[in-house]
PDB file of C-alpha atoms and ligand atoms in Angstrom:
ATOM      1  CA  UNK Q   1      13.648  40.016 -20.410  1.00 94.00           C
ATOM      2  CA  UNK Q   2      12.371  36.548 -19.528  1.00 97.00           C
ATOM      3  CA  UNK Q   3       9.305  36.148 -17.343  1.00 98.00           C
ATOM      4  CA  UNK Q   4       8.688  33.279 -14.950  1.00 98.00           C
ATOM      5  CA  UNK Q   5       6.260  32.935 -12.104  1.00 98.00           C
ATOM      6  CA  UNK Q   6       4.297  30.867  -9.649  1.00 98.00           C
ATOM      7  CA  UNK Q   7       0.619  30.229 -10.193  1.00 98.00           C
ATOM      8  CA  UNK Q   8      -1.588  29.073  -7.316  1.00 97.00           C
ATOM      9  CA  UNK Q   9      -4.378  30.001  -4.946  1.00 97.00           C
ATOM     10  CA  UNK Q  10      -3.163  31.347  -2.562  1.00 93.00           C
ATOM     11  CA  UNK Q  11       0.401  32.281  -3.551  1.00 93.00           C
ATOM     12  CA  UNK Q  12       1.187  35.426  -1.567  1.00 89.00           C
ATOM     13  CA  UNK Q  13       3.364  33.610   0.989  1.00 89.00           C
ATOM     14  CA  UNK Q  14       5.297  31.566  -1.551  1.00 93.00           C
ATOM     15  CA  UNK Q  15       9.050  31.263  -1.059  1.00 95.00           C
ATOM     16  CA  UNK Q  16       9.659  30.576  -4.750  1.00 97.00           C
ATOM     17  CA  UNK Q  17      10.060  34.268  -5.777  1.00 97.00           C
ATOM     18  CA  UNK Q  18      13.046  35.055  -3.522  1.00 97.00           C
ATOM     19  CA  UNK Q  19      14.618  31.686  -4.328  1.00 98.00           C
ATOM     20  CA  UNK Q  20      14.379  32.070  -8.109  1.00 98.00           C
ATOM     21  CA  UNK Q  21      15.290  35.764  -8.087  1.00 98.00           C
ATOM     22  CA  UNK Q  22      18.465  34.885  -6.204  1.00 98.00           C
ATOM     23  CA  UNK Q  23      19.232  32.255  -8.844  1.00 98.00           C
ATOM     24  CA  UNK Q  24      18.673  34.630 -11.794  1.00 98.00           C
ATOM     25  CA  UNK Q  25      20.793  37.307 -10.139  1.00 98.00           C
ATOM     26  CA  UNK Q  26      23.615  34.884  -9.354  1.00 98.00           C
ATOM     27  CA  UNK Q  27      23.672  33.657 -12.954  1.00 98.00           C
ATOM     28  CA  UNK Q  28      23.290  37.155 -14.459  1.00 98.00           C
ATOM     29  CA  UNK Q  29      20.074  36.197 -16.260  1.00 98.00           C
ATOM     30  CA  UNK Q  30      17.765  39.105 -17.134  1.00 98.00           C
ATOM     31  CA  UNK Q  31      14.511  37.644 -15.808  1.00 98.00           C
ATOM     32  CA  UNK Q  32      11.619  38.395 -13.485  1.00 97.00           C
ATOM     33  CA  UNK Q  33       9.817  35.853 -11.291  1.00 98.00           C
ATOM     34  CA  UNK Q  34       6.318  36.945 -10.304  1.00 97.00           C
ATOM     35  CA  UNK Q  35       3.254  35.614  -8.466  1.00 97.00           C
ATOM     36  CA  UNK Q  36       0.011  34.849 -10.321  1.00 97.00           C
ATOM     37  CA  UNK Q  37      -2.994  34.449  -8.012  1.00 97.00           C
ATOM     38  CA  UNK Q  38      -5.366  32.613 -10.360  1.00 97.00           C
ATOM     39  CA  UNK Q  39      -9.124  32.209 -10.151  1.00 97.00           C
ATOM     40  CA  UNK Q  40      -9.773  28.438  -9.791  1.00 97.00           C
ATOM     41  CA  UNK Q  41     -12.812  28.770 -12.085  1.00 98.00           C
ATOM     42  CA  UNK Q  42     -10.627  30.212 -14.877  1.00 98.00           C
ATOM     43  CA  UNK Q  43      -7.423  28.221 -14.514  1.00 98.00           C
ATOM     44  CA  UNK Q  44      -7.389  26.911 -18.084  1.00 97.00           C
ATOM     45  CA  UNK Q  45      -7.725  30.464 -19.408  1.00 98.00           C
ATOM     46  CA  UNK Q  46      -4.937  31.486 -17.052  1.00 98.00           C
ATOM     47  CA  UNK Q  47      -2.544  28.872 -18.462  1.00 98.00           C
ATOM     48  CA  UNK Q  48      -3.475  29.801 -22.029  1.00 98.00           C
ATOM     49  CA  UNK Q  49      -3.101  33.495 -21.194  1.00 98.00           C
ATOM     50  CA  UNK Q  50       0.380  32.931 -19.778  1.00 98.00           C
ATOM     51  CA  UNK Q  51       1.340  31.100 -22.946  1.00 97.00           C
ATOM     52  CA  UNK Q  52      -0.149  33.826 -25.168  1.00 97.00           C
ATOM     53  CA  UNK Q  53       1.717  36.520 -23.235  1.00 97.00           C
ATOM     54  CA  UNK Q  54       5.023  34.767 -23.748  1.00 97.00           C
ATOM     55  CA  UNK Q  55       5.649  33.715 -20.146  1.00 98.00           C
ATOM     56  CA  UNK Q  56       8.690  31.439 -20.258  1.00 98.00           C
ATOM     57  CA  UNK Q  57       7.924  29.107 -17.378  1.00 98.00           C
ATOM     58  CA  UNK Q  58       5.628  28.544 -14.431  1.00 98.00           C
ATOM     59  CA  UNK Q  59       5.843  26.901 -11.047  1.00 98.00           C
ATOM     60  CA  UNK Q  60       2.431  25.437 -10.290  1.00 98.00           C
ATOM     61  CA  UNK Q  61       1.221  25.059  -6.735  1.00 96.00           C
ATOM     62  CA  UNK Q  62      -1.995  24.057  -4.977  1.00 94.00           C
ATOM     63  CA  UNK Q  63      -4.698  23.578  -6.098  1.00 96.00           C
ATOM     64  CA  UNK Q  64      -3.658  23.581  -9.780  1.00 97.00           C
ATOM     65  CA  UNK Q  65      -1.190  20.691 -10.155  1.00 97.00           C
ATOM     66  CA  UNK Q  66      -3.765  18.422 -11.797  1.00 97.00           C
ATOM     67  CA  UNK Q  67      -5.000  21.232 -14.072  1.00 98.00           C
ATOM     68  CA  UNK Q  68      -1.385  21.802 -15.153  1.00 98.00           C
ATOM     69  CA  UNK Q  69      -1.066  18.104 -15.875  1.00 98.00           C
ATOM     70  CA  UNK Q  70      -4.073  18.312 -18.193  1.00 98.00           C
ATOM     71  CA  UNK Q  71      -2.781  21.480 -19.880  1.00 98.00           C
ATOM     72  CA  UNK Q  72       0.846  20.530 -20.553  1.00 98.00           C
ATOM     73  CA  UNK Q  73       2.490  17.713 -22.531  1.00 98.00           C
ATOM     74  CA  UNK Q  74       4.032  15.151 -20.182  1.00 97.00           C
ATOM     75  CA  UNK Q  75       6.188  12.051 -20.438  1.00 94.00           C
ATOM     76  CA  UNK Q  76       6.397   9.056 -18.153  1.00 90.00           C
ATOM     77  CA  UNK Q  77       6.717   9.016 -15.106  1.00 89.00           C
ATOM     78  CA  UNK Q  78       4.805  12.325 -14.786  1.00 95.00           C
ATOM     79  CA  UNK Q  79       2.047  10.650 -16.802  1.00 94.00           C
ATOM     80  CA  UNK Q  80       1.598   8.113 -13.998  1.00 91.00           C
ATOM     81  CA  UNK Q  81       1.860  10.677 -11.172  1.00 93.00           C
ATOM     82  CA  UNK Q  82      -0.915  12.799 -12.724  1.00 95.00           C
ATOM     83  CA  UNK Q  83       0.408  16.083 -11.299  1.00 96.00           C
ATOM     84  CA  UNK Q  84       2.616  18.839 -12.752  1.00 97.00           C
ATOM     85  CA  UNK Q  85       4.353  21.514 -10.664  1.00 97.00           C
ATOM     86  CA  UNK Q  86       6.588  23.007 -13.387  1.00 98.00           C
ATOM     87  CA  UNK Q  87       5.644  24.137 -16.883  1.00 98.00           C
ATOM     88  CA  UNK Q  88       8.236  25.005 -19.523  1.00 98.00           C
ATOM     89  CA  UNK Q  89       6.717  27.013 -22.390  1.00 98.00           C
ATOM     90  CA  UNK Q  90       8.744  25.804 -25.367  1.00 97.00           C
ATOM     91  CA  UNK Q  91       8.460  26.565 -29.103  1.00 95.00           C
ATOM     92  CA  UNK Q  92       6.630  23.243 -29.383  1.00 95.00           C
ATOM     93  CA  UNK Q  93       4.148  24.077 -26.623  1.00 97.00           C
ATOM     94  CA  UNK Q  94       3.891  23.697 -22.860  1.00 98.00           C
ATOM     95  CA  UNK Q  95       5.842  20.795 -21.354  1.00 98.00           C
ATOM     96  CA  UNK Q  96       5.003  19.602 -17.835  1.00 98.00           C
ATOM     97  CA  UNK Q  97       7.342  18.252 -15.171  1.00 98.00           C
ATOM     98  CA  UNK Q  98       6.994  17.082 -11.587  1.00 97.00           C
ATOM     99  CA  UNK Q  99      10.042  18.507  -9.844  1.00 97.00           C
ATOM    100  CA  UNK Q 100       8.469  17.811  -6.421  1.00 95.00           C
ATOM    101  CA  UNK Q 101       9.261  14.208  -7.252  1.00 95.00           C
ATOM    102  CA  UNK Q 102      12.672  14.655  -8.876  1.00 95.00           C
ATOM    103  CA  UNK Q 103      13.651  17.352  -6.351  1.00 95.00           C
ATOM    104  CA  UNK Q 104      13.018  15.059  -3.401  1.00 94.00           C
ATOM    105  CA  UNK Q 105      15.279  12.465  -4.968  1.00 95.00           C
ATOM    106  CA  UNK Q 106      17.987  15.125  -5.403  1.00 96.00           C
ATOM    107  CA  UNK Q 107      17.547  16.088  -1.738  1.00 97.00           C
ATOM    108  CA  UNK Q 108      18.279  12.488  -0.726  1.00 98.00           C
ATOM    109  CA  UNK Q 109      21.274  12.340  -3.060  1.00 97.00           C
ATOM    110  CA  UNK Q 110      22.584  15.624  -1.630  1.00 96.00           C
ATOM    111  CA  UNK Q 111      22.515  14.018   1.824  1.00 97.00           C
ATOM    112  CA  UNK Q 112      24.281  10.882   0.596  1.00 98.00           C
ATOM    113  CA  UNK Q 113      21.209   8.670   1.162  1.00 98.00           C
ATOM    114  CA  UNK Q 114      20.736   5.999  -1.501  1.00 97.00           C
ATOM    115  CA  UNK Q 115      17.205   4.876  -2.299  1.00 98.00           C
ATOM    116  CA  UNK Q 116      18.277   2.007  -4.551  1.00 98.00           C
ATOM    117  CA  UNK Q 117      17.051  -1.209  -2.892  1.00 98.00           C
ATOM    118  CA  UNK Q 118      15.793   0.708   0.154  1.00 98.00           C
ATOM    119  CA  UNK Q 119      12.582   0.017   2.061  1.00 98.00           C
ATOM    120  CA  UNK Q 120      10.707   3.336   2.131  1.00 98.00           C
ATOM    121  CA  UNK Q 121       7.629   4.174   4.188  1.00 98.00           C
ATOM    122  CA  UNK Q 122       5.459   7.072   3.024  1.00 98.00           C
ATOM    123  CA  UNK Q 123       2.974   8.374   5.596  1.00 98.00           C
ATOM    124  CA  UNK Q 124      -0.054   9.939   3.874  1.00 98.00           C
ATOM    125  CA  UNK Q 125      -1.955   9.315   0.673  1.00 98.00           C
ATOM    126  CA  UNK Q 126      -2.651  12.802  -0.774  1.00 95.00           C
ATOM    127  CA  UNK Q 127      -0.872  14.660  -3.567  1.00 92.00           C
ATOM    128  CA  UNK Q 128       2.423  15.017  -1.700  1.00 93.00           C
ATOM    129  CA  UNK Q 129       2.457  11.304  -0.827  1.00 96.00           C
ATOM    130  CA  UNK Q 130       1.764  10.420  -4.452  1.00 95.00           C
ATOM    131  CA  UNK Q 131       4.785  12.395  -5.693  1.00 94.00           C
ATOM    132  CA  UNK Q 132       7.020  10.868  -3.013  1.00 97.00           C
ATOM    133  CA  UNK Q 133       5.814   7.306  -3.569  1.00 97.00           C
ATOM    134  CA  UNK Q 134       6.427   7.476  -7.331  1.00 96.00           C
ATOM    135  CA  UNK Q 135       9.765   9.216  -6.790  1.00 96.00           C
ATOM    136  CA  UNK Q 136      11.008   6.588  -4.336  1.00 98.00           C
ATOM    137  CA  UNK Q 137       9.845   3.791  -6.646  1.00 97.00           C
ATOM    138  CA  UNK Q 138      11.616   5.435  -9.612  1.00 95.00           C
ATOM    139  CA  UNK Q 139      14.798   5.587  -7.522  1.00 97.00           C
ATOM    140  CA  UNK Q 140      14.654   1.832  -6.852  1.00 97.00           C
ATOM    141  CA  UNK Q 141      13.034   1.677  -3.411  1.00 98.00           C
ATOM    142  CA  UNK Q 142      10.218  -0.606  -2.336  1.00 98.00           C
ATOM    143  CA  UNK Q 143       7.405   1.589  -1.029  1.00 98.00           C
ATOM    144  CA  UNK Q 144       4.945   1.043   1.823  1.00 98.00           C
ATOM    145  CA  UNK Q 145       2.198   3.609   2.166  1.00 98.00           C
ATOM    146  CA  UNK Q 146       0.536   4.144   5.560  1.00 98.00           C
ATOM    147  CA  UNK Q 147      -2.445   6.438   5.901  1.00 98.00           C
ATOM    148  CA  UNK Q 148      -5.082   7.369   8.504  1.00 98.00           C
ATOM    149  CA  UNK Q 149      -7.762   6.438   5.975  1.00 98.00           C
ATOM    150  CA  UNK Q 150      -6.410   3.035   5.064  1.00 98.00           C
ATOM    151  CA  UNK Q 151      -8.466   2.629   1.889  1.00 98.00           C
ATOM    152  CA  UNK Q 152      -6.661   5.632   0.355  1.00 98.00           C
ATOM    153  CA  UNK Q 153      -3.314   3.990   1.106  1.00 98.00           C
ATOM    154  CA  UNK Q 154      -4.468   0.888  -0.810  1.00 98.00           C
ATOM    155  CA  UNK Q 155      -5.721   3.036  -3.703  1.00 98.00           C
ATOM    156  CA  UNK Q 156      -2.372   4.807  -4.024  1.00 98.00           C
ATOM    157  CA  UNK Q 157      -0.406   1.552  -3.594  1.00 98.00           C
ATOM    158  CA  UNK Q 158      -2.361   0.031  -6.473  1.00 98.00           C
ATOM    159  CA  UNK Q 159      -0.882   2.694  -8.801  1.00 96.00           C
ATOM    160  CA  UNK Q 160       2.757   2.367  -7.668  1.00 96.00           C
ATOM    161  CA  UNK Q 161       4.612  -0.775  -8.793  1.00 95.00           C
ATOM    162  CA  UNK Q 162       5.342  -3.223  -5.917  1.00 96.00           C
ATOM    163  CA  UNK Q 163       3.926  -0.834  -3.279  1.00 98.00           C
ATOM    164  CA  UNK Q 164       1.716  -1.921  -0.367  1.00 98.00           C
ATOM    165  CA  UNK Q 165      -0.976  -0.015   1.537  1.00 98.00           C
ATOM    166  CA  UNK Q 166      -1.432   0.049   5.333  1.00 98.00           C
ATOM    167  CA  UNK Q 167      -3.223   1.690   8.220  1.00 98.00           C
ATOM    168  CA  UNK Q 168      -1.318   3.875  10.688  1.00 98.00           C
ATOM    169  CA  UNK Q 169      -1.401   1.177  13.377  1.00 98.00           C
ATOM    170  CA  UNK Q 170       1.107  -0.765  11.278  1.00 98.00           C
ATOM    171  CA  UNK Q 171       3.675   2.063  11.367  1.00 98.00           C
ATOM    172  CA  UNK Q 172       5.830   0.641  14.214  1.00 98.00           C
ATOM    173  CA  UNK Q 173       6.309  -2.649  12.343  1.00 98.00           C
ATOM    174  CA  UNK Q 174       6.886  -0.906   9.001  1.00 98.00           C
ATOM    175  CA  UNK Q 175       9.422   1.482  10.552  1.00 98.00           C
ATOM    176  CA  UNK Q 176      11.279  -1.349  12.285  1.00 98.00           C
ATOM    177  CA  UNK Q 177      12.008  -2.881   8.862  1.00 98.00           C
ATOM    178  CA  UNK Q 178      12.536   0.387   6.929  1.00 98.00           C
ATOM    179  CA  UNK Q 179      15.484   2.468   5.759  1.00 98.00           C
ATOM    180  CA  UNK Q 180      13.547   5.655   4.980  1.00 98.00           C
ATOM    181  CA  UNK Q 181      10.397   7.167   6.510  1.00 98.00           C
ATOM    182  CA  UNK Q 182       8.756  10.198   4.894  1.00 98.00           C
ATOM    183  CA  UNK Q 183       5.966  12.323   6.310  1.00 98.00           C
ATOM    184  CA  UNK Q 184       3.653  13.444   3.501  1.00 97.00           C
ATOM    185  CA  UNK Q 185       0.745  14.428   5.753  1.00 97.00           C
ATOM    186  CA  UNK Q 186       0.039  17.890   7.110  1.00 96.00           C
ATOM    187  CA  UNK Q 187       0.614  16.641  10.656  1.00 97.00           C
ATOM    188  CA  UNK Q 188       3.207  18.873  12.329  1.00 96.00           C
ATOM    189  CA  UNK Q 189       2.391  21.949  10.246  1.00 95.00           C
ATOM    190  CA  UNK Q 190       2.611  24.774  12.781  1.00 93.00           C
ATOM    191  CA  UNK Q 191       1.899  22.350  15.631  1.00 96.00           C
ATOM    192  CA  UNK Q 192       4.145  20.247  17.846  1.00 97.00           C
ATOM    193  CA  UNK Q 193       2.860  16.774  16.929  1.00 98.00           C
ATOM    194  CA  UNK Q 194       4.223  13.959  14.773  1.00 98.00           C
ATOM    195  CA  UNK Q 195       2.630  11.566  12.291  1.00 98.00           C
ATOM    196  CA  UNK Q 196       4.935   8.780  13.554  1.00 98.00           C
ATOM    197  CA  UNK Q 197       5.140   7.236  17.045  1.00 98.00           C
ATOM    198  CA  UNK Q 198       8.230   8.565  18.866  1.00 98.00           C
ATOM    199  CA  UNK Q 199       9.352   5.126  20.051  1.00 98.00           C
ATOM    200  CA  UNK Q 200       9.340   3.622  16.541  1.00 98.00           C
ATOM    201  CA  UNK Q 201      12.445   5.529  15.434  1.00 98.00           C
ATOM    202  CA  UNK Q 202      15.863   3.863  15.309  1.00 98.00           C
ATOM    203  CA  UNK Q 203      19.360   4.805  14.254  1.00 98.00           C
ATOM    204  CA  UNK Q 204      19.316   3.069  10.855  1.00 98.00           C
ATOM    205  CA  UNK Q 205      16.496   5.262   9.543  1.00 98.00           C
ATOM    206  CA  UNK Q 206      16.552   8.413   7.454  1.00 98.00           C
ATOM    207  CA  UNK Q 207      13.592  10.726   8.166  1.00 98.00           C
ATOM    208  CA  UNK Q 208      12.246  13.147   5.589  1.00 98.00           C
ATOM    209  CA  UNK Q 209       9.459  15.623   6.372  1.00 97.00           C
ATOM    210  CA  UNK Q 210       7.569  17.410   3.590  1.00 96.00           C
ATOM    211  CA  UNK Q 211       6.378  19.902   6.226  1.00 95.00           C
ATOM    212  CA  UNK Q 212       8.762  22.882   6.459  1.00 93.00           C
ATOM    213  CA  UNK Q 213       6.919  25.148   8.923  1.00 93.00           C
ATOM    214  CA  UNK Q 214       8.595  24.809  11.366  1.00 94.00           C
ATOM    215  CA  UNK Q 215      11.827  23.513   9.843  1.00 94.00           C
ATOM    216  CA  UNK Q 216      12.469  21.333  12.849  1.00 95.00           C
ATOM    217  CA  UNK Q 217       9.209  19.422  13.253  1.00 97.00           C
ATOM    218  CA  UNK Q 218       8.416  16.984  16.066  1.00 98.00           C
ATOM    219  CA  UNK Q 219       8.691  14.210  13.426  1.00 98.00           C
ATOM    220  CA  UNK Q 220      12.330  15.162  12.711  1.00 98.00           C
ATOM    221  CA  UNK Q 221      13.309  15.889  16.310  1.00 98.00           C
ATOM    222  CA  UNK Q 222      11.979  12.491  17.470  1.00 98.00           C
ATOM    223  CA  UNK Q 223      13.938  10.868  14.605  1.00 98.00           C
ATOM    224  CA  UNK Q 224      17.149  12.733  15.483  1.00 98.00           C
ATOM    225  CA  UNK Q 225      16.789  11.826  19.185  1.00 98.00           C
ATOM    226  CA  UNK Q 226      16.827   8.139  18.183  1.00 98.00           C
ATOM    227  CA  UNK Q 227      19.967   8.659  16.090  1.00 98.00           C
ATOM    228  CA  UNK Q 228      18.251   8.736  12.676  1.00 98.00           C
ATOM    229  CA  UNK Q 229      19.488  10.975   9.872  1.00 98.00           C
ATOM    230  CA  UNK Q 230      17.092  13.828   9.065  1.00 98.00           C
ATOM    231  CA  UNK Q 231      16.250  15.791   5.898  1.00 98.00           C
ATOM    232  CA  UNK Q 232      13.966  18.777   6.426  1.00 97.00           C
ATOM    233  CA  UNK Q 233      11.221  19.945   4.049  1.00 95.00           C
ATOM    234  CA  UNK Q 234      13.191  22.971   2.835  1.00 96.00           C
ATOM    235  CA  UNK Q 235      15.467  20.609   0.897  1.00 97.00           C
ATOM    236  CA  UNK Q 236      12.509  19.400  -1.166  1.00 96.00           C
ATOM    237  CA  UNK Q 237      11.458  22.993  -1.759  1.00 96.00           C
ATOM    238  CA  UNK Q 238      15.015  23.904  -2.744  1.00 98.00           C
ATOM    239  CA  UNK Q 239      15.610  21.052  -5.162  1.00 98.00           C
ATOM    240  CA  UNK Q 240      12.195  21.278  -6.838  1.00 97.00           C
ATOM    241  CA  UNK Q 241      13.270  24.885  -7.580  1.00 98.00           C
ATOM    242  CA  UNK Q 242      16.745  23.785  -8.681  1.00 98.00           C
ATOM    243  CA  UNK Q 243      15.262  21.295 -11.151  1.00 98.00           C
ATOM    244  CA  UNK Q 244      12.783  23.880 -12.450  1.00 98.00           C
ATOM    245  CA  UNK Q 245      15.564  26.466 -12.952  1.00 98.00           C
ATOM    246  CA  UNK Q 246      17.718  23.983 -14.857  1.00 98.00           C
ATOM    247  CA  UNK Q 247      14.800  22.873 -17.014  1.00 98.00           C
ATOM    248  CA  UNK Q 248      13.867  26.446 -17.902  1.00 98.00           C
ATOM    249  CA  UNK Q 249      17.335  27.911 -18.468  1.00 98.00           C
ATOM    250  CA  UNK Q 250      19.474  24.904 -19.426  1.00 97.00           C
ATOM    251  CA  UNK Q 251      22.085  26.198 -16.950  1.00 97.00           C
ATOM    252  CA  UNK Q 252      23.385  24.665 -13.727  1.00 97.00           C
ATOM    253  CA  UNK Q 253      21.444  26.151 -10.822  1.00 98.00           C
ATOM    254  CA  UNK Q 254      23.352  28.122  -8.175  1.00 98.00           C
ATOM    255  CA  UNK Q 255      22.252  25.764  -5.394  1.00 98.00           C
ATOM    256  CA  UNK Q 256      24.010  27.573  -2.533  1.00 98.00           C
ATOM    257  CA  UNK Q 257      22.572  30.984  -3.427  1.00 98.00           C
ATOM    258  CA  UNK Q 258      19.064  29.505  -3.758  1.00 98.00           C
ATOM    259  CA  UNK Q 259      19.409  27.651  -0.436  1.00 98.00           C
ATOM    260  CA  UNK Q 260      20.555  30.802   1.307  1.00 97.00           C
ATOM    261  CA  UNK Q 261      17.659  32.861  -0.093  1.00 97.00           C
ATOM    262  CA  UNK Q 262      15.162  30.167   0.854  1.00 96.00           C
ATOM    263  CA  UNK Q 263      16.397  29.606   4.389  1.00 95.00           C
ATOM    264  CA  UNK Q 264      16.701  33.295   5.128  1.00 95.00           C
ATOM    265  CA  UNK Q 265      12.960  33.555   4.445  1.00 92.00           C
ATOM    266  CA  UNK Q 266      12.140  30.472   6.497  1.00 89.00           C
ATOM    267  CA  UNK Q 267      13.860  31.254   9.748  1.00 70.00           C
TER     268      UNK Q 267
HETATM  269  P1  ATR T   1      -1.658  16.987  -0.015  1.00 81.08           P
HETATM  270  O1  ATR T   1      -2.225  16.956  -1.408  1.00 81.08           O
HETATM  271  O2  ATR T   1      -0.942  18.249   0.329  1.00 81.08           O
HETATM  272  O3  ATR T   1      -0.832  15.766   0.273  1.00 81.08           O
HETATM  273  P2  ATR T   1      -4.175  16.074   1.139  1.00 81.08           P
HETATM  274  O4  ATR T   1      -4.564  15.472  -0.136  1.00 81.08           O
HETATM  275  O5  ATR T   1      -5.153  16.891   1.890  1.00 81.08           O
HETATM  276  O6  ATR T   1      -2.911  17.024   0.980  1.00 81.08           O
HETATM  277  O7  ATR T   1      -3.604  14.915   2.082  1.00 81.08           O
HETATM  278  C1  ATR T   1      -3.367  15.120   3.419  1.00 81.08           C
HETATM  279  C2  ATR T   1      -2.828  13.842   4.025  1.00 81.08           C
HETATM  280  O8  ATR T   1      -2.592  14.083   5.401  1.00 81.08           O
HETATM  281  C3  ATR T   1      -3.816  12.688   3.959  1.00 81.08           C
HETATM  282  O9  ATR T   1      -3.074  11.498   3.786  1.00 81.08           O
HETATM  283  C4  ATR T   1      -4.488  12.735   5.319  1.00 81.08           C
HETATM  284  O10 ATR T   1      -5.030  11.501   5.767  1.00 81.08           O
HETATM  285  P3  ATR T   1      -6.525  11.059   5.326  1.00 81.08           P
HETATM  286  O11 ATR T   1      -6.402  10.526   3.932  1.00 81.08           O
HETATM  287  O12 ATR T   1      -6.905  10.023   6.317  1.00 81.08           O
HETATM  288  O13 ATR T   1      -7.373  12.310   5.408  1.00 81.08           O
HETATM  289  C5  ATR T   1      -3.311  13.115   6.183  1.00 81.08           C
HETATM  290  N1  ATR T   1      -3.714  13.740   7.459  1.00 81.08           N
HETATM  291  C6  ATR T   1      -4.196  14.974   7.645  1.00 81.08           C
HETATM  292  N2  ATR T   1      -4.421  15.194   8.968  1.00 81.08           N
HETATM  293  C7  ATR T   1      -4.066  14.053   9.624  1.00 81.08           C
HETATM  294  C8  ATR T   1      -4.028  13.639  10.993  1.00 81.08           C
HETATM  295  N3  ATR T   1      -4.424  14.472  11.970  1.00 81.08           N
HETATM  296  N4  ATR T   1      -3.577  12.397  11.288  1.00 81.08           N
HETATM  297  C9  ATR T   1      -3.138  11.570  10.302  1.00 81.08           C
HETATM  298  N5  ATR T   1      -3.132  11.892   8.983  1.00 81.08           N
HETATM  299  C10 ATR T   1      -3.596  13.118   8.638  1.00 81.08           C
END
């Protein structure tokens, strides 16, 4: 039997176990997907222990994505992102991927939204914003980063080719000229507020929210009310899992079964 799991602190409310178990069952793969609540002071030992025990693959969540980056072998563009959320334990050692980044791009593709040549605004400058900004840039978009602490937006923009950094007061102007606006802050998480001004939305925008609790955030409902297309945070969660599954198993992921398992645990 193959063993996969999610490692984080905390992990008890993770939606990855039901999503991946549904995928293994649908594909008839004899595998278990478990949760590993790791001690932050012993994370390196935890990764080495997983490898020594023959664990086949790990999903890595907060606060260990940078530790995973240091532990695993990575290629560009993960090298530039500096964060790993998926480890594949291969015969040649642990290989790290950032499927938060690639999964978000798949979520856009799934909704028929092209990022090639698009103007994309990322709100936030933390880890989630970093993955989105690099992902959008990889997909051919020009990225503007707007953050409450403006200096952090400039710091992130300096790492992403052709990106620019801004304060939140510039959001209305940035949104007026944009094709895509993504919320990568925690604003809206279990509260009815938005990171973007309601009157800045227009019908030519696509809104993506990395927050998925609730699924319909104020950010997305304001966008929809103005006629914008919306992509909720569960799509990012789904496709980061889809990419991980395909990396680990080499098989096409059963996207519908994974989506159903995920959404049944979200609503
Ligand atoms: P993560 O790694 O999950 O992205 P993070 O590094 O804590 O989390 O980043 C949180 C982001 O949400 C930051 O961009 C933060 O802005 P600051 O850099 O100014 O702290 C943003 N954020 C959090 N609460 C916010 C609020 N009430 N209004 C605007 N931005 C907020």
